[in-house]
């Protein structure tokens, strides 16, 4: 009896570089936005108005484009399936980067429909950034009306706003919000009532 040895599928070396594109693309775009735009566009998304679905769509589109680009030179179906799996895995690693890096900045490029929401200040909070001495400041807010355009939750605030809230301890806060380019609500400012 002769043993038949199955032939291994040869993968081009560039496949792995191309398959990392769905993860690298949002990171590179985030750095480009930081360098080109900086803090000129508001990007503080209100709780309950996230961009996770938009991030998933961007992830899927990036994975598909990277797969088509990497599978263009592959002839065997096994190699194409492997490339698709590799692109999908690296794209899922890029999903959080799309959702909290690139898309909030793009969302803040155009702000329309500004309104003011009266909210009850429940408490303030300070947290440490991971592996850093940097501090993050938060305000736990709840809308006074049930049909408010933004929901209750933990809102990111600047150190100046935190100090003002701690100094005066207001019962309510006026939060100015607007709708961004991608539809998510953006917090534009805080005023005491």
Coordinates of N, CA and C in Angstrom, one line a residue, residues 10-189:
X10 N 0.4 26.2 0.0 CA 1.5 27.2 0.1 C 0.8 28.6 0.3
X11 N 1.1 29.3 1.4 CA 0.6 30.6 1.6 C 1.6 31.6 1.3
X12 N 1.2 32.7 0.6 CA 2.2 33.7 0.3 C 2.5 34.5 1.6
X13 N 3.8 34.9 1.7 CA 4.2 35.6 2.9 C 3.4 36.9 3.1
X14 N 3.0 37.5 2.0 CA 2.3 38.8 2.1 C 0.8 38.6 2.7
X15 N 0.3 37.4 2.8 CA -1.0 37.1 3.3 C -1.2 37.6 4.7
X16 N -0.2 37.4 5.5 CA -0.3 37.7 6.9 C -0.2 39.3 7.1
X17 N 0.6 39.9 6.3 CA 0.6 41.4 6.4 C -0.7 42.0 5.9
X18 N -1.3 41.4 4.9 CA -2.6 41.9 4.4 C -3.7 41.6 5.4
X19 N -3.6 40.5 6.0 CA -4.7 40.1 7.0 C -4.7 40.9 8.2
X20 N -3.6 41.6 8.5 CA -3.5 42.5 9.7 C -4.1 43.9 9.4
X21 N -4.4 44.2 8.2 CA -4.9 45.5 7.8 C -6.2 45.8 8.5
X22 N -7.2 44.9 8.7 CA -8.4 45.3 9.4 C -8.2 45.8 10.9
X23 N -7.1 45.4 11.5 CA -6.7 45.8 12.8 C -5.9 47.1 12.7
X24 N -5.0 47.1 11.8 CA -4.0 48.3 11.7 C -4.7 49.5 11.1
X25 N -5.7 49.4 10.2 CA -6.4 50.5 9.6 C -7.0 51.5 10.6
X26 N -7.8 51.0 11.5 CA -8.4 51.9 12.5 C -7.4 52.6 13.4
X27 N -6.4 51.8 13.7 CA -5.3 52.4 14.6 C -4.6 53.6 13.9
X28 N -4.3 53.3 12.6 CA -3.6 54.4 11.8 C -4.5 55.6 11.6
X29 N -5.8 55.3 11.4 CA -6.8 56.4 11.2 C -6.9 57.2 12.5
X30 N -6.9 56.5 13.6 CA -7.0 57.2 14.9 C -5.8 58.2 15.1
X31 N -4.6 57.7 14.8 CA -3.4 58.5 14.9 C -3.5 59.7 14.0
X32 N -4.0 59.4 12.7 CA -4.1 60.5 11.8 C -5.1 61.6 12.2
X33 N -6.2 61.2 12.8 CA -7.2 62.1 13.3 C -6.6 62.9 14.5
X34 N -5.9 62.2 15.4 CA -5.2 62.9 16.5 C -4.3 64.0 16.0
X35 N -3.5 63.7 15.0 CA -2.5 64.6 14.5 C -3.1 65.7 13.7
X36 N -4.1 65.4 12.9 CA -4.7 66.4 12.0 C -5.8 67.2 12.6
X37 N -6.6 66.6 13.5 CA -7.8 67.3 14.0 C -7.6 67.7 15.5
X38 N -7.0 66.8 16.2 CA -6.7 67.0 17.7 C -8.1 67.0 18.4
X39 N -8.2 68.1 19.2 CA -9.5 68.2 20.0 C -10.4 69.2 19.4
X40 N -10.3 69.5 18.2 CA -11.2 70.5 17.5 C -12.6 70.0 17.3
X41 N -12.8 68.7 17.2 CA -14.1 68.2 17.0 C -14.5 67.5 18.3
X42 N -15.7 67.8 18.8 CA -16.2 67.2 20.1 C -16.4 65.7 19.9
X43 N -16.1 64.9 20.9 CA -16.2 63.5 20.7 C -16.8 62.8 21.9
X44 N -17.3 63.5 22.9 CA -17.8 62.9 24.1 C -19.3 62.4 23.8
X45 N -19.4 61.1 23.6 CA -20.7 60.5 23.3 C -21.5 60.4 24.6
X46 N -22.8 60.7 24.5 CA -23.7 60.6 25.7 C -24.0 59.1 25.9
X47 N -24.1 58.7 27.2 CA -24.5 57.3 27.4 C -25.8 56.9 26.7
X48 N -25.9 55.7 26.2 CA -27.1 55.3 25.5 C -27.1 55.7 24.0
X49 N -26.0 56.4 23.6 CA -26.0 56.8 22.2 C -24.6 56.5 21.6
X50 N -24.3 55.2 21.7 CA -22.9 54.8 21.2 C -22.9 54.5 19.8
X51 N -21.7 54.1 19.4 CA -21.4 53.8 17.9 C -20.9 52.4 17.7
X52 N -21.4 51.5 18.6 CA -21.0 50.1 18.5 C -21.5 49.5 17.2
X53 N -22.7 49.7 16.8 CA -23.2 49.1 15.5 C -22.4 49.7 14.3
X54 N -22.2 51.0 14.3 CA -21.4 51.6 13.2 C -20.0 51.1 13.2
X55 N -19.4 50.8 14.4 CA -18.1 50.2 14.5 C -18.1 48.8 13.9
X56 N -19.2 48.0 14.2 CA -19.3 46.7 13.7 C -19.4 46.7 12.1
X57 N -20.1 47.7 11.6 CA -20.2 47.8 10.2 C -18.9 48.1 9.5
X58 N -18.2 49.1 10.2 CA -16.9 49.5 9.7 C -15.9 48.3 9.8
X59 N -16.0 47.5 10.8 CA -15.2 46.3 11.0 C -15.4 45.3 9.9
X60 N -16.7 45.0 9.6 CA -17.1 44.1 8.6 C -16.6 44.5 7.2
X61 N -16.8 45.8 6.9 CA -16.3 46.3 5.6 C -14.8 46.2 5.5
X62 N -14.1 46.6 6.5 CA -12.6 46.5 6.5 C -12.2 45.1 6.3
X63 N -12.8 44.1 7.0 CA -12.5 42.7 6.9 C -12.7 42.2 5.5
X64 N -13.8 42.6 4.9 CA -14.2 42.2 3.5 C -13.2 42.7 2.5
X65 N -12.8 44.0 2.6 CA -11.9 44.6 1.7 C -10.5 43.9 1.9
X66 N -10.1 43.7 3.1 CA -8.8 43.1 3.3 C -8.8 41.6 2.8
X67 N -9.9 40.9 3.0 CA -10.0 39.5 2.5 C -9.9 39.5 1.0
X68 N -10.7 40.4 0.3 CA -10.6 40.4 -1.2 C -9.2 40.8 -1.7
X69 N -8.6 41.7 -1.0 CA -7.2 42.1 -1.3 C -6.2 40.9 -1.1
X70 N -6.4 40.2 0.0 CA -5.4 39.1 0.2 C -5.7 37.9 -0.5
X71 N -7.0 37.6 -0.8 CA -7.4 36.4 -1.5 C -7.3 36.5 -3.0
X72 N -7.0 37.7 -3.5 CA -6.9 37.9 -5.0 C -5.8 37.0 -5.6
X73 N -4.7 36.7 -4.8 CA -3.6 36.0 -5.4 C -3.7 34.5 -4.9
X74 N -4.7 34.1 -4.3 CA -4.9 32.7 -3.8 C -5.7 31.9 -4.8
X75 N -5.3 30.7 -5.1 CA -6.1 29.9 -6.0 C -6.9 28.8 -5.3
X76 N -6.4 28.3 -4.2 CA -7.1 27.2 -3.6 C -8.2 27.6 -2.6
X77 N -9.3 26.9 -2.5 CA -10.4 27.3 -1.6 C -10.0 27.3 -0.2
X78 N -9.1 26.3 0.2 CA -8.7 26.2 1.6 C -7.9 27.5 2.0
X79 N -7.1 28.0 1.1 CA -6.3 29.2 1.4 C -7.2 30.4 1.5
X80 N -8.2 30.4 0.6 CA -9.2 31.6 0.7 C -10.0 31.5 2.0
X81 N -10.3 30.3 2.5 CA -11.1 30.2 3.7 C -10.2 30.7 4.9
X82 N -8.9 30.2 4.9 CA -8.0 30.6 5.9 C -7.8 32.1 5.9
X83 N -7.7 32.7 4.7 CA -7.5 34.2 4.7 C -8.8 34.9 5.2
X84 N -9.9 34.4 4.9 CA -11.2 35.0 5.4 C -11.2 34.9 7.0
X85 N -10.9 33.7 7.5 CA -10.9 33.6 9.0 C -9.8 34.5 9.6
X86 N -8.7 34.6 9.0 CA -7.6 35.5 9.6 C -8.1 36.9 9.5
X87 N -8.7 37.4 8.4 CA -9.1 38.7 8.3 C -10.3 39.0 9.3
X88 N -11.1 38.0 9.5 CA -12.3 38.2 10.5 C -11.8 38.4 11.9
X89 N -10.8 37.6 12.3 CA -10.2 37.7 13.6 C -9.5 39.0 13.9
X90 N -8.7 39.4 12.9 CA -8.0 40.7 13.1 C -9.0 41.9 13.0
X91 N -10.1 41.7 12.3 CA -11.1 42.8 12.2 C -11.8 42.9 13.5
X92 N -12.1 41.8 14.2 CA -12.8 41.9 15.5 C -11.9 42.5 16.5
X93 N -10.6 42.4 16.4 CA -9.7 43.1 17.3 C -9.7 44.6 17.0
X94 N -10.1 45.0 15.8 CA -10.2 46.4 15.5 C -11.5 47.0 15.8
X95 N -12.5 46.2 16.1 CA -13.9 46.8 16.4 C -13.9 47.8 17.5
X96 N -13.2 47.6 18.7 CA -13.2 48.6 19.7 C -12.5 49.9 19.2
X97 N -11.5 49.8 18.4 CA -10.8 50.9 17.9 C -11.7 51.8 17.0
X98 N -12.5 51.1 16.2 CA -13.5 51.9 15.4 C -14.5 52.6 16.3
X99 N -15.0 51.8 17.3 CA -16.1 52.3 18.1 C -15.8 53.4 19.0
X100 N -14.6 53.4 19.6 CA -14.2 54.5 20.5 C -13.1 55.4 20.1
X101 N -12.5 55.1 18.9 CA -11.4 55.8 18.4 C -11.7 56.7 17.2
X102 N -12.0 56.1 16.1 CA -12.2 56.8 14.8 C -13.6 57.4 14.8
X103 N -14.6 56.6 15.0 CA -16.0 57.0 14.7 C -16.5 58.1 15.7
X104 N -16.1 58.2 16.9 CA -16.5 59.4 17.7 C -15.9 60.7 17.2
X105 N -14.7 60.6 16.7 CA -14.2 61.8 16.1 C -14.9 62.2 14.8
X106 N -15.1 61.2 14.0 CA -15.9 61.5 12.7 C -17.3 62.0 13.0
X107 N -17.9 61.4 14.1 CA -19.2 61.8 14.5 C -19.3 63.3 14.9
X108 N -18.2 63.8 15.5 CA -18.1 65.2 15.9 C -17.7 66.2 14.9
X109 N -17.5 65.7 13.7 CA -17.1 66.6 12.6 C -18.2 67.6 12.3
X110 N -19.4 67.2 12.3 CA -20.6 68.0 12.0 C -21.6 67.8 13.2
X111 N -21.9 68.9 13.9 CA -22.9 68.8 15.0 C -24.1 69.7 14.6
X112 N -25.3 69.1 14.7 CA -26.5 69.9 14.4 C -27.5 69.6 15.5
X113 N -28.6 70.4 15.5 CA -29.7 70.2 16.4 C -29.3 70.3 17.9
X114 N -28.7 71.4 18.3 CA -28.3 71.5 19.7 C -29.5 71.7 20.6
X115 N -29.5 71.1 21.7 CA -30.6 71.3 22.7 C -30.0 71.2 24.1
X116 N -30.8 71.6 25.1 CA -30.3 71.5 26.5 C -31.2 70.6 27.2
X117 N -30.6 69.7 28.0 CA -31.3 68.7 28.9 C -31.0 69.0 30.3
X118 N -32.0 69.2 31.1 CA -31.9 69.4 32.6 C -31.7 68.0 33.2
X119 N -30.6 67.8 34.0 CA -30.3 66.6 34.6 C -30.0 66.7 36.1
X120 N -30.3 65.7 36.8 CA -30.0 65.6 38.2 C -28.6 65.1 38.4
X121 N -27.8 65.8 39.2 CA -26.4 65.3 39.5 C -26.5 64.4 40.7
X122 N -26.2 63.1 40.5 CA -26.3 62.1 41.5 C -25.0 62.1 42.3
X123 N -23.9 62.1 41.6 CA -22.6 62.1 42.3 C -21.5 62.3 41.3
X124 N -20.3 62.6 41.7 CA -19.1 62.8 40.9 C -18.1 61.7 41.2
X125 N -17.2 61.4 40.4 CA -16.3 60.3 40.6 C -14.9 60.6 39.9
X126 N -13.9 60.1 40.4 CA -12.5 60.2 39.8 C -12.0 58.8 39.7
X127 N -11.4 58.5 38.5 CA -10.8 57.2 38.3 C -9.4 57.5 37.7
X128 N -8.6 56.4 37.9 CA -7.2 56.5 37.3 C -7.2 55.8 36.0
X129 N -6.4 56.4 35.1 CA -6.2 55.7 33.8 C -5.4 54.5 34.0
X130 N -5.6 53.5 33.2 CA -4.9 52.3 33.3 C -3.4 52.5 33.1
X131 N -2.6 52.0 34.1 CA -1.1 52.1 34.1 C -0.6 53.5 33.9
X132 N -1.3 54.5 34.6 CA -0.9 55.9 34.4 C -1.3 56.6 35.6
X133 N -0.7 57.8 35.8 CA -1.1 58.7 36.9 C -2.2 59.7 36.5
X134 N -2.6 59.6 35.2 CA -3.7 60.5 34.7 C -5.0 60.2 35.4
X135 N -5.8 61.2 35.6 CA -7.1 61.1 36.3 C -8.2 61.3 35.3
X136 N -9.3 60.6 35.4 CA -10.5 60.8 34.6 C -11.6 61.3 35.6
X137 N -12.3 62.3 35.1 CA -13.4 62.8 36.0 C -14.7 62.5 35.4
X138 N -15.7 62.1 36.2 CA -17.0 61.7 35.8 C -18.1 62.3 36.6
X139 N -19.3 62.5 36.0 CA -20.5 62.9 36.7 C -21.6 61.9 36.4
X140 N -22.2 61.4 37.4 CA -23.4 60.5 37.3 C -24.6 61.4 37.2
X141 N -25.2 61.4 36.0 CA -26.4 62.3 35.7 C -27.6 61.5 35.4
X142 N -28.8 62.0 35.7 CA -30.0 61.4 35.4 C -31.0 62.5 34.9
X143 N -31.6 62.3 33.7 CA -32.4 63.3 33.1 C -33.7 63.6 34.0
X144 N -34.1 64.8 34.0 CA -35.3 65.2 34.8 C -36.6 64.7 34.1
X145 N -36.6 64.6 32.8 CA -37.7 64.1 32.1 C -37.4 62.8 31.5
X146 N -38.5 61.9 31.4 CA -38.3 60.6 30.9 C -38.1 60.5 29.4
X147 N -38.5 61.6 28.7 CA -38.4 61.6 27.2 C -37.2 62.4 26.7
X148 N -36.2 62.5 27.6 CA -35.0 63.3 27.2 C -34.2 62.6 26.1
X149 N -33.5 63.4 25.3 CA -32.8 62.9 24.2 C -31.6 62.1 24.6
X150 N -31.1 62.2 25.8 CA -30.0 61.4 26.3 C -30.4 60.7 27.6
X151 N -29.7 59.7 27.9 CA -30.1 58.8 29.0 C -29.2 59.1 30.3
X152 N -29.6 58.4 31.3 CA -28.8 58.6 32.5 C -27.6 57.7 32.5
X153 N -26.6 58.1 33.2 CA -25.3 57.3 33.3 C -24.2 58.1 33.7
X154 N -23.0 57.6 33.4 CA -21.7 58.2 33.8 C -21.2 59.1 32.6
X155 N -21.1 60.4 32.9 CA -20.6 61.3 31.8 C -19.2 61.7 32.1
X156 N -18.4 61.7 31.0 CA -17.0 62.2 31.1 C -17.0 63.7 31.2
X157 N -16.3 64.2 32.2 CA -16.2 65.7 32.3 C -14.8 66.1 32.5
X158 N -14.5 67.4 32.2 CA -13.2 67.9 32.4 C -12.9 68.2 33.8
X159 N -11.6 68.4 34.1 CA -11.2 68.7 35.5 C -11.9 70.0 36.0
X160 N -12.0 71.0 35.1 CA -12.6 72.3 35.5 C -14.0 72.1 35.8
X161 N -14.8 71.3 35.0 CA -16.2 71.1 35.3 C -16.3 70.3 36.6
X162 N -15.4 69.3 36.8 CA -15.5 68.6 38.1 C -15.3 69.5 39.3
X163 N -14.3 70.4 39.2 CA -14.0 71.3 40.3 C -15.2 72.2 40.6
X164 N -15.8 72.7 39.5 CA -17.0 73.6 39.7 C -18.1 72.8 40.4
X165 N -18.4 71.6 39.9 CA -19.5 70.8 40.5 C -19.2 70.4 42.0
X166 N -17.9 70.2 42.3 CA -17.6 69.8 43.7 C -17.7 71.1 44.6
X167 N -17.3 72.2 44.0 CA -17.3 73.4 44.8 C -18.7 73.9 45.1
X168 N -19.6 73.8 44.2 CA -21.0 74.4 44.4 C -22.0 73.3 44.7
X169 N -21.7 72.0 44.4 CA -22.7 70.9 44.6 C -24.1 71.2 44.2
X170 N -24.3 71.5 42.9 CA -25.6 71.8 42.4 C -26.5 70.6 42.4
X171 N -27.8 70.7 42.6 CA -28.7 69.6 42.5 C -29.0 69.2 41.0
X172 N -29.0 70.2 40.2 CA -29.2 69.9 38.7 C -28.2 70.6 37.9
X173 N -28.0 70.0 36.7 CA -27.0 70.5 35.7 C -27.7 70.6 34.4
X174 N -27.4 71.7 33.6 CA -27.9 71.8 32.2 C -26.8 71.2 31.3
X175 N -27.2 70.2 30.6 CA -26.2 69.6 29.6 C -26.6 69.9 28.2
X176 N -25.7 70.5 27.5 CA -25.9 70.9 26.1 C -25.5 69.8 25.2
X177 N -26.4 69.3 24.4 CA -26.1 68.1 23.5 C -26.4 68.5 22.0
X178 N -25.8 67.8 21.1 CA -26.1 67.9 19.7 C -26.0 66.6 19.1
X179 N -26.6 66.5 17.9 CA -26.5 65.2 17.1 C -25.4 65.3 16.1
X180 N -24.5 64.3 16.2 CA -23.3 64.3 15.3 C -23.6 63.7 14.0
X181 N -22.6 63.7 13.1 CA -22.6 63.3 11.8 C -23.1 61.9 11.6
X182 N -22.8 61.0 12.5 CA -23.2 59.6 12.4 C -24.4 59.3 13.2
X183 N -25.0 60.3 13.8 CA -26.3 60.1 14.6 C -26.1 60.0 16.1
X184 N -25.0 59.8 16.6 CA -24.8 59.7 18.0 C -24.9 61.1 18.7
X185 N -25.4 61.1 19.9 CA -25.5 62.4 20.6 C -24.2 62.7 21.3
X186 N -23.8 64.0 21.1 CA -22.5 64.5 21.6 C -22.8 65.5 22.7
X187 N -22.1 65.3 23.8 CA -22.1 66.3 24.9 C -21.2 67.5 24.6
X188 N -21.8 68.7 24.6 CA -21.1 69.9 24.2 C -20.7 70.8 25.4
X189 N -21.4 70.7 26.5 CA -21.1 71.5 27.6 C -22.0 71.3 28.8

